[in-house]
Amino acid sequence: MEQHIIYLDNNATTVMHEDVIEAVHEAHILYGNASSMHGLGRASAQAIEESRLAIADLIDCSPKEVIFTSGASEANNTVFSTIRERIDLGSKRDRMITTTIEHPSIIETVKYLKSRGYKIDECPVDGTGMIDLEAFKTLLGEDVALVSVMTGNNEIGTIQPIREIAQLSHAVGALVHTDATQAIGKIEVSMREMDVDYLSLSGHKFYGPKGIGVLAVKTKAPFSPLVHGGHQEGGRRAGTYNTASIVGIGVAARLAKADLQEEHDRLWSLREMLREGIEESIPNVVVNGNQQHCLPGTLDVSFPHAEGESILLYLDMEGIMVSTGSACASGSLEPSYVLLASGVDIELAHGSIRFSFGRYNTADDVAYVLEKLPPIIKRLREMSTR
């Protein structure tokens, strides 16, 4: 009998859209180096600039502000490296602020910088993963160089008030960065509206290729290259252009822009269908994150007296693919630091599962999960009490 395959781990990565696959395949004939002045080089360069326009249109910025990178992790590190260099050069603004629930590419960068003596404050969040604005205000001061807060959380989906954070930060002269990776293609993301100085994203989170991303840098915002060695991207990011992947992320951006509202509504509908079904069919569950300000398609649920890894493996045997947290932090049996930072009890954190929907999921997928999940939880809870 053919097994169902239900992919509900879209926050970890998405399948490439068929139009993206076709575009990437066709772009491989553009073998000229985009930095070359001859005809083949110019053809590659033109394709790259068309993608730059598509990205700029998607996130509402100038094409000149778009820098192609290998992904959001590189983009995030570039921002912190830029501020670090300014501090090393003697800037009186020598402190940075972020939150306790950022992506590992920022959490680990912060750990490293702290070990080297840099001053970084991590603002707490409330029980729903929302930044504690009162605590944030007390951290602000004339010595703050950078504030970095993600737009939407990759594990619990909580959406932060980035515009308000930016206004408060700019009032004391600080620069503002947001990692918008999880928000792209799910909610409207406008660099101008949020009024941020830096914005990061990755192509593979919205049906584009892996290994390609963007750092958008507001005109006149300070910038120092992380990768030196060439004149690409106006000298801001060296390395031969990954033309095919850049073409792919451009197609993904155009699709995301065109389908945004429809995709938002559909993903939210599927999320709510699953949430309501779980709460009706399984006793004693806890839905994590902010339920009013949440990315559509992201549902994080804790199942007391059932361990998350066991739930994941049982679901996997039924062809249902989910996550116990961020894929970037996988390989560890430690409970989610995002949930712990939100004040979730360690047992609940250990028993959490993240369901993340994408454009290829359907109501039938939800029905199948609701058929298979309740008996799995019942079985695991019975085993835990023996």
Short mmCIF file of C-alpha atoms in Angstrom, two decimals:
data_model
loop_
_atom_site.label_atom_id
_atom_site.label_comp_id
_atom_site.label_asym_id
_atom_site.label_seq_id
_atom_site.Cartn_x
_atom_site.Cartn_y
_atom_site.Cartn_z
CA MET A 1 0.00 0.00 0.00
CA GLU A 2 1.33 3.46 -0.90
CA GLN A 3 2.21 5.51 2.18
CA HIS A 4 1.01 9.05 2.65
CA ILE A 5 3.78 11.65 2.58
CA ILE A 6 2.69 14.75 4.48
CA TYR A 7 5.40 17.42 4.67
CA LEU A 8 4.74 19.81 7.56
CA ASP A 9 8.24 21.15 8.08
CA ASN A 10 8.14 24.12 5.73
CA ASN A 11 9.77 26.47 8.26
CA ALA A 12 12.89 24.32 7.98
CA THR A 13 12.88 24.47 4.19
CA THR A 14 10.42 24.49 1.31
CA VAL A 15 10.32 22.50 -1.89
CA MET A 16 11.28 24.57 -4.91
CA HIS A 17 8.28 25.81 -6.88
CA GLU A 18 8.01 24.18 -10.31
CA ASP A 19 8.48 27.57 -11.99
CA VAL A 20 11.65 28.10 -9.97
CA ILE A 21 12.99 24.66 -10.94
CA GLU A 22 12.37 25.42 -14.60
CA ALA A 23 13.99 28.85 -14.34
CA VAL A 24 17.07 27.49 -12.55
CA HIS A 25 17.41 24.72 -15.14
CA GLU A 26 17.18 27.18 -18.03
CA ALA A 27 19.58 29.60 -16.32
CA HIS A 28 22.37 27.02 -16.48
CA ILE A 29 22.87 28.00 -20.13
CA LEU A 30 23.94 31.41 -18.81
CA TYR A 31 27.45 30.17 -18.23
CA GLY A 32 29.15 33.50 -18.79
CA ASN A 33 30.65 35.10 -15.71
CA ALA A 34 28.37 38.01 -14.85
CA SER A 35 31.43 40.15 -14.13
CA SER A 36 32.73 39.72 -17.68
CA MET A 37 32.16 42.50 -20.22
CA HIS A 38 31.50 40.27 -23.23
CA GLY A 39 28.05 39.24 -24.47
CA LEU A 40 27.75 36.06 -22.42
CA GLY A 41 28.75 37.91 -19.27
CA ARG A 42 26.25 40.68 -19.98
CA ALA A 43 23.46 38.12 -20.44
CA SER A 44 24.16 36.67 -16.98
CA ALA A 45 24.39 40.14 -15.47
CA GLN A 46 21.03 41.12 -16.95
CA ALA A 47 19.36 38.04 -15.47
CA ILE A 48 20.85 38.87 -12.07
CA GLU A 49 19.60 42.45 -12.21
CA GLU A 50 16.09 41.26 -13.09
CA SER A 51 16.12 39.16 -9.93
CA ARG A 52 17.42 42.10 -7.93
CA LEU A 53 14.41 44.11 -9.11
CA ALA A 54 12.05 41.29 -8.06
CA ILE A 55 13.56 41.10 -4.57
CA ALA A 56 13.40 44.87 -4.17
CA ASP A 57 9.73 44.83 -5.20
CA LEU A 58 8.96 42.05 -2.72
CA ILE A 59 10.52 43.75 0.31
CA ASP A 60 9.86 47.36 -0.76
CA CYS A 61 13.35 48.75 -1.06
CA SER A 62 15.62 50.13 -3.78
CA PRO A 63 17.32 47.55 -6.05
CA LYS A 64 20.61 49.26 -5.16
CA GLU A 65 20.06 48.21 -1.54
CA VAL A 66 19.90 44.47 -2.38
CA ILE A 67 23.04 42.38 -1.86
CA PHE A 68 22.96 38.70 -2.83
CA THR A 69 24.49 36.35 -0.23
CA SER A 70 24.62 32.61 0.40
CA GLY A 71 21.65 32.93 2.77
CA ALA A 72 20.31 34.74 5.80
CA SER A 73 22.97 33.28 8.11
CA GLU A 74 25.69 35.02 6.11
CA ALA A 75 23.57 38.17 5.92
CA ASN A 76 23.05 38.19 9.70
CA ASN A 77 26.76 37.69 10.34
CA THR A 78 27.59 40.49 7.92
CA VAL A 79 25.49 42.96 9.90
CA PHE A 80 27.11 42.05 13.22
CA SER A 81 30.56 42.11 11.60
CA THR A 82 29.85 45.61 10.28
CA ILE A 83 28.95 46.89 13.76
CA ARG A 84 31.86 45.05 15.33
CA GLU A 85 34.27 46.81 12.95
CA ARG A 86 32.84 50.20 13.87
CA ILE A 87 33.30 49.41 17.57
CA ASP A 88 36.88 48.26 16.91
CA LEU A 89 37.54 51.59 15.17
CA GLY A 90 36.60 53.40 18.36
CA SER A 91 32.91 54.22 18.00
CA LYS A 92 31.35 55.51 21.22
CA ARG A 93 28.36 53.36 20.34
CA ASP A 94 29.77 50.07 21.57
CA ARG A 95 26.72 48.07 22.67
CA MET A 96 24.24 45.90 20.77
CA ILE A 97 20.77 44.62 21.66
CA THR A 98 18.99 41.52 20.43
CA THR A 99 16.45 39.10 21.96
CA THR A 100 16.60 35.72 23.63
CA ILE A 101 14.71 33.95 20.82
CA GLU A 102 16.66 34.90 17.68
CA HIS A 103 17.77 32.45 15.01
CA PRO A 104 20.89 30.39 15.91
CA SER A 105 22.96 32.36 13.38
CA ILE A 106 22.48 35.36 15.66
CA ILE A 107 22.38 33.56 19.01
CA GLU A 108 25.72 31.86 18.30
CA THR A 109 27.24 35.05 16.88
CA VAL A 110 26.25 36.86 20.06
CA LYS A 111 27.85 34.13 22.19
CA TYR A 112 31.07 34.44 20.22
CA LEU A 113 31.16 38.23 20.37
CA LYS A 114 30.48 38.20 24.12
CA SER A 115 33.40 35.81 24.57
CA ARG A 116 35.56 38.40 22.80
CA GLY A 117 34.46 41.16 25.16
CA TYR A 118 31.75 42.90 23.15
CA LYS A 119 28.76 44.29 25.05
CA ILE A 120 25.46 42.75 23.94
CA ASP A 121 22.16 42.72 25.81
CA GLU A 122 19.51 40.09 25.10
CA CYS A 123 16.05 41.49 25.70
CA PRO A 124 13.56 39.06 27.30
CA VAL A 125 10.23 38.07 25.76
CA ASP A 126 6.87 37.39 27.37
CA GLY A 127 5.08 34.05 27.62
CA THR A 128 3.97 34.28 23.98
CA GLY A 129 7.42 35.06 22.62
CA MET A 130 6.64 38.76 22.15
CA ILE A 131 9.45 41.17 23.00
CA ASP A 132 9.05 42.85 26.38
CA LEU A 133 8.90 46.44 25.17
CA GLU A 134 9.22 47.93 28.65
CA ALA A 135 12.38 45.94 29.27
CA PHE A 136 13.58 46.91 25.79
CA LYS A 137 13.12 50.61 26.53
CA THR A 138 15.26 50.31 29.65
CA LEU A 139 18.06 48.78 27.54
CA LEU A 140 18.13 51.60 25.01
CA GLY A 141 20.69 54.34 25.37
CA GLU A 142 23.08 56.66 23.51
CA ASP A 143 25.71 53.89 23.50
CA VAL A 144 23.61 51.42 21.46
CA ALA A 145 25.00 50.80 17.99
CA LEU A 146 22.63 48.08 16.76
CA VAL A 147 19.28 46.55 17.60
CA SER A 148 18.56 43.20 15.90
CA VAL A 149 15.11 41.59 16.25
CA MET A 150 13.65 38.93 13.95
CA THR A 151 10.35 39.69 12.19
CA GLY A 152 8.69 36.33 12.82
CA ASN A 153 9.98 33.47 14.95
CA ASN A 154 10.91 30.24 13.18
CA GLU A 155 9.64 27.96 15.97
CA ILE A 156 6.53 29.53 17.47
CA GLY A 157 5.67 32.02 14.73
CA THR A 158 5.33 35.10 16.94
CA ILE A 159 5.49 38.32 14.90
CA GLN A 160 7.37 41.19 16.53
CA PRO A 161 6.38 44.90 16.36
CA ILE A 162 9.38 45.80 14.22
CA ARG A 163 8.23 49.29 13.27
CA GLU A 164 7.77 50.28 16.92
CA ILE A 165 11.12 48.74 17.81
CA ALA A 166 12.75 50.68 14.97
CA GLN A 167 11.18 53.98 16.04
CA LEU A 168 12.35 53.54 19.63
CA SER A 169 15.83 52.52 18.46
CA HIS A 170 16.25 55.33 15.95
CA ALA A 171 15.19 57.83 18.62
CA VAL A 172 18.46 57.09 20.45
CA GLY A 173 20.48 56.90 17.22
CA ALA A 174 20.80 53.11 16.98
CA LEU A 175 20.75 51.16 13.72
CA VAL A 176 18.11 48.44 13.29
CA HIS A 177 18.33 44.99 11.68
CA THR A 178 15.60 42.40 11.22
CA ASP A 179 15.91 38.81 10.11
CA ALA A 180 12.74 38.51 8.02
CA THR A 181 13.49 35.02 6.74
CA GLN A 182 10.38 33.29 8.09
CA ALA A 183 8.03 36.14 7.22
CA ILE A 184 8.77 36.37 3.50
CA GLY A 185 5.86 35.14 1.39
CA LYS A 186 3.60 34.75 4.43
CA ILE A 187 3.00 38.33 5.56
CA GLU A 188 3.72 41.69 3.97
CA VAL A 189 7.32 42.70 4.55
CA SER A 190 8.18 46.29 3.72
CA MET A 191 11.64 47.55 4.54
CA ARG A 192 10.39 51.12 4.22
CA GLU A 193 7.30 50.59 6.37
CA MET A 194 9.27 48.81 9.10
CA ASP A 195 11.95 51.53 8.78
CA VAL A 196 14.84 49.12 9.30
CA ASP A 197 18.41 49.69 8.18
CA TYR A 198 19.21 46.04 7.43
CA LEU A 199 17.02 43.09 6.43
CA SER A 200 17.97 39.44 5.90
CA LEU A 201 16.22 36.64 4.02
CA SER A 202 16.86 33.18 2.51
CA GLY A 203 15.48 31.86 -0.77
CA HIS A 204 14.77 28.32 0.37
CA LYS A 205 12.17 29.49 2.88
CA PHE A 206 9.81 30.68 0.12
CA TYR A 207 10.17 27.99 -2.56
CA GLY A 208 13.46 29.21 -3.99
CA PRO A 209 16.85 27.45 -4.15
CA LYS A 210 19.05 26.69 -1.16
CA GLY A 211 22.33 28.51 -0.80
CA ILE A 212 21.06 31.90 -1.92
CA GLY A 213 19.82 34.80 0.18
CA VAL A 214 19.79 38.56 0.51
CA LEU A 215 20.99 41.29 2.81
CA ALA A 216 19.18 44.54 2.09
CA VAL A 217 21.11 47.57 3.35
CA LYS A 218 19.45 50.97 3.48
CA THR A 219 21.27 53.62 1.46
CA LYS A 220 23.82 55.43 3.65
CA ALA A 221 23.64 52.78 6.40
CA PRO A 222 27.13 51.72 7.50
CA PHE A 223 28.41 48.60 5.77
CA SER A 224 31.58 46.51 5.78
CA PRO A 225 31.95 43.41 3.56
CA LEU A 226 32.19 40.05 5.27
CA VAL A 227 33.67 38.47 2.14
CA HIS A 228 36.53 40.35 0.48
CA GLY A 229 38.30 39.65 -2.79
CA GLY A 230 36.27 41.00 -5.69
CA HIS A 231 34.19 43.85 -7.02
CA GLN A 232 30.89 41.92 -7.18
CA GLU A 233 27.84 43.58 -5.63
CA GLY A 234 29.56 46.93 -5.85
CA GLY A 235 32.42 45.62 -3.74
CA ARG A 236 30.03 44.63 -0.93
CA ARG A 237 30.21 40.85 -1.35
CA ALA A 238 33.03 39.19 -3.29
CA GLY A 239 32.69 35.92 -5.18
CA THR A 240 31.59 34.75 -8.61
CA TYR A 241 27.84 35.16 -8.98
CA ASN A 242 25.69 32.07 -8.46
CA THR A 243 23.65 33.04 -11.50
CA ALA A 244 21.21 30.11 -11.62
CA SER A 245 20.28 30.40 -7.94
CA ILE A 246 19.94 34.17 -8.19
CA VAL A 247 17.57 33.68 -11.12
CA GLY A 248 15.66 31.15 -8.99
CA ILE A 249 15.24 33.45 -6.00
CA GLY A 250 14.01 36.16 -8.35
CA VAL A 251 11.26 33.89 -9.70
CA ALA A 252 10.38 32.85 -6.13
CA ALA A 253 10.13 36.53 -5.16
CA ARG A 254 7.75 37.32 -8.01
CA LEU A 255 5.55 34.34 -7.07
CA ALA A 256 5.58 35.35 -3.39
CA LYS A 257 4.55 38.89 -4.24
CA ALA A 258 1.73 37.79 -6.56
CA ASP A 259 0.30 35.14 -4.22
CA LEU A 260 0.86 36.83 -0.85
CA GLN A 261 -2.68 37.48 0.36
CA GLU A 262 -4.10 34.24 -0.99
CA GLU A 263 -1.25 32.24 0.51
CA HIS A 264 -1.56 34.02 3.87
CA ASP A 265 -5.26 33.25 4.14
CA ARG A 266 -4.88 29.64 3.04
CA LEU A 267 -2.02 28.88 5.43
CA TRP A 268 -3.87 30.47 8.34
CA SER A 269 -6.94 28.41 7.55
CA LEU A 270 -4.94 25.17 7.59
CA ARG A 271 -3.19 26.15 10.81
CA GLU A 272 -6.45 26.89 12.57
CA MET A 273 -8.03 23.70 11.24
CA LEU A 274 -5.20 21.68 12.78
CA ARG A 275 -5.14 23.66 16.04
CA GLU A 276 -8.87 23.25 16.58
CA GLY A 277 -8.71 19.58 15.66
CA ILE A 278 -5.88 18.91 18.11
CA GLU A 279 -7.61 20.75 20.93
CA GLU A 280 -10.84 18.85 20.28
CA SER A 281 -9.32 15.37 19.93
CA ILE A 282 -6.40 15.40 22.39
CA PRO A 283 -6.81 16.39 26.05
CA ASN A 284 -4.29 18.51 27.91
CA VAL A 285 -2.37 20.28 25.14
CA VAL A 286 -0.70 23.71 25.14
CA VAL A 287 -0.44 25.89 22.04
CA ASN A 288 2.75 27.95 22.18
CA GLY A 289 3.39 31.43 20.83
CA ASN A 290 1.25 34.50 20.32
CA GLN A 291 -2.09 33.50 18.82
CA GLN A 292 -3.01 36.97 17.55
CA HIS A 293 0.34 37.99 16.08
CA CYS A 294 1.52 34.77 14.50
CA LEU A 295 2.92 33.71 11.13
CA PRO A 296 0.25 31.85 9.16
CA GLY A 297 1.08 28.19 8.81
CA THR A 298 3.15 27.93 12.00
CA LEU A 299 1.68 25.92 14.87
CA ASP A 300 3.77 24.87 17.87
CA VAL A 301 2.03 22.55 20.34
CA SER A 302 3.23 20.95 23.58
CA PHE A 303 1.89 17.55 24.60
CA PRO A 304 2.50 16.97 28.32
CA HIS A 305 3.70 13.46 29.25
CA ALA A 306 4.78 12.73 25.66
CA GLU A 307 8.32 13.37 24.49
CA GLY A 308 8.79 15.45 21.34
CA GLU A 309 11.36 13.25 19.62
CA SER A 310 9.15 10.18 20.15
CA ILE A 311 6.13 11.99 18.70
CA LEU A 312 8.23 13.04 15.70
CA LEU A 313 9.44 9.49 15.04
CA TYR A 314 5.97 7.95 15.36
CA LEU A 315 4.57 10.56 12.99
CA ASP A 316 7.42 9.93 10.59
CA MET A 317 6.51 6.24 10.49
CA GLU A 318 3.07 7.36 9.34
CA GLY A 319 4.61 9.55 6.63
CA ILE A 320 4.07 12.82 8.50
CA MET A 321 7.15 15.02 8.68
CA VAL A 322 7.33 17.65 11.42
CA SER A 323 9.93 19.22 13.69
CA THR A 324 10.66 19.51 17.38
CA GLY A 325 12.08 22.99 16.81
CA SER A 326 14.45 24.82 14.51
CA ALA A 327 16.20 22.61 11.97
CA CYS A 328 19.23 24.86 12.40
CA ALA A 329 19.47 23.67 16.01
CA SER A 330 18.76 20.00 15.39
CA GLY A 331 21.07 17.22 16.51
CA SER A 332 20.50 18.11 20.14
CA LEU A 333 18.08 16.55 22.60
CA GLU A 334 17.97 19.77 24.59
CA PRO A 335 14.54 21.44 24.75
CA SER A 336 13.86 24.45 22.55
CA TYR A 337 15.65 27.55 23.83
CA VAL A 338 12.88 29.62 22.24
CA LEU A 339 10.24 27.94 24.40
CA LEU A 340 12.40 28.11 27.53
CA ALA A 341 13.04 31.81 26.92
CA SER A 342 9.27 32.28 26.63
CA GLY A 343 8.85 30.80 30.11
CA VAL A 344 7.55 27.41 28.98
CA ASP A 345 8.11 24.66 31.54
CA ILE A 346 10.99 22.35 30.62
CA GLU A 347 8.68 19.31 30.41
CA LEU A 348 6.34 21.14 28.04
CA ALA A 349 9.32 22.27 25.99
CA HIS A 350 10.51 18.67 25.71
CA GLY A 351 7.06 17.63 24.49
CA SER A 352 6.64 20.25 21.77
CA ILE A 353 6.06 19.73 18.06
CA ARG A 354 6.17 22.37 15.35
CA PHE A 355 3.81 21.93 12.41
CA SER A 356 4.63 24.34 9.58
CA PHE A 357 2.46 24.46 6.48
CA GLY A 358 3.38 25.45 2.94
CA ARG A 359 1.76 26.11 -0.41
CA TYR A 360 1.48 22.41 -1.27
CA ASN A 361 -0.40 21.37 1.87
CA THR A 362 -4.15 20.72 1.81
CA ALA A 363 -7.08 20.14 4.14
CA ASP A 364 -6.67 16.42 3.44
CA ASP A 365 -3.21 16.63 5.03
CA VAL A 366 -4.77 18.07 8.17
CA ALA A 367 -7.38 15.32 8.25
CA TYR A 368 -4.68 12.67 7.97
CA VAL A 369 -2.67 14.21 10.82
CA LEU A 370 -5.78 14.35 13.00
CA GLU A 371 -6.39 10.68 12.26
CA LYS A 372 -2.86 9.57 13.20
CA LEU A 373 -1.77 11.99 15.95
CA PRO A 374 -4.32 11.33 18.76
CA PRO A 375 -3.59 7.58 19.07
CA ILE A 376 0.16 8.32 19.02
CA ILE A 377 -0.14 10.77 21.91
CA LYS A 378 -2.40 8.35 23.80
CA ARG A 379 0.11 5.52 23.35
CA LEU A 380 3.08 7.61 24.45
CA ARG A 381 1.28 8.94 27.50
CA GLU A 382 0.32 5.42 28.54
CA MET A 383 3.96 4.32 28.18
CA SER A 384 5.18 7.26 30.27
CA THR A 385 2.92 6.40 33.20
CA ARG A 386 3.71 2.70 33.40
#
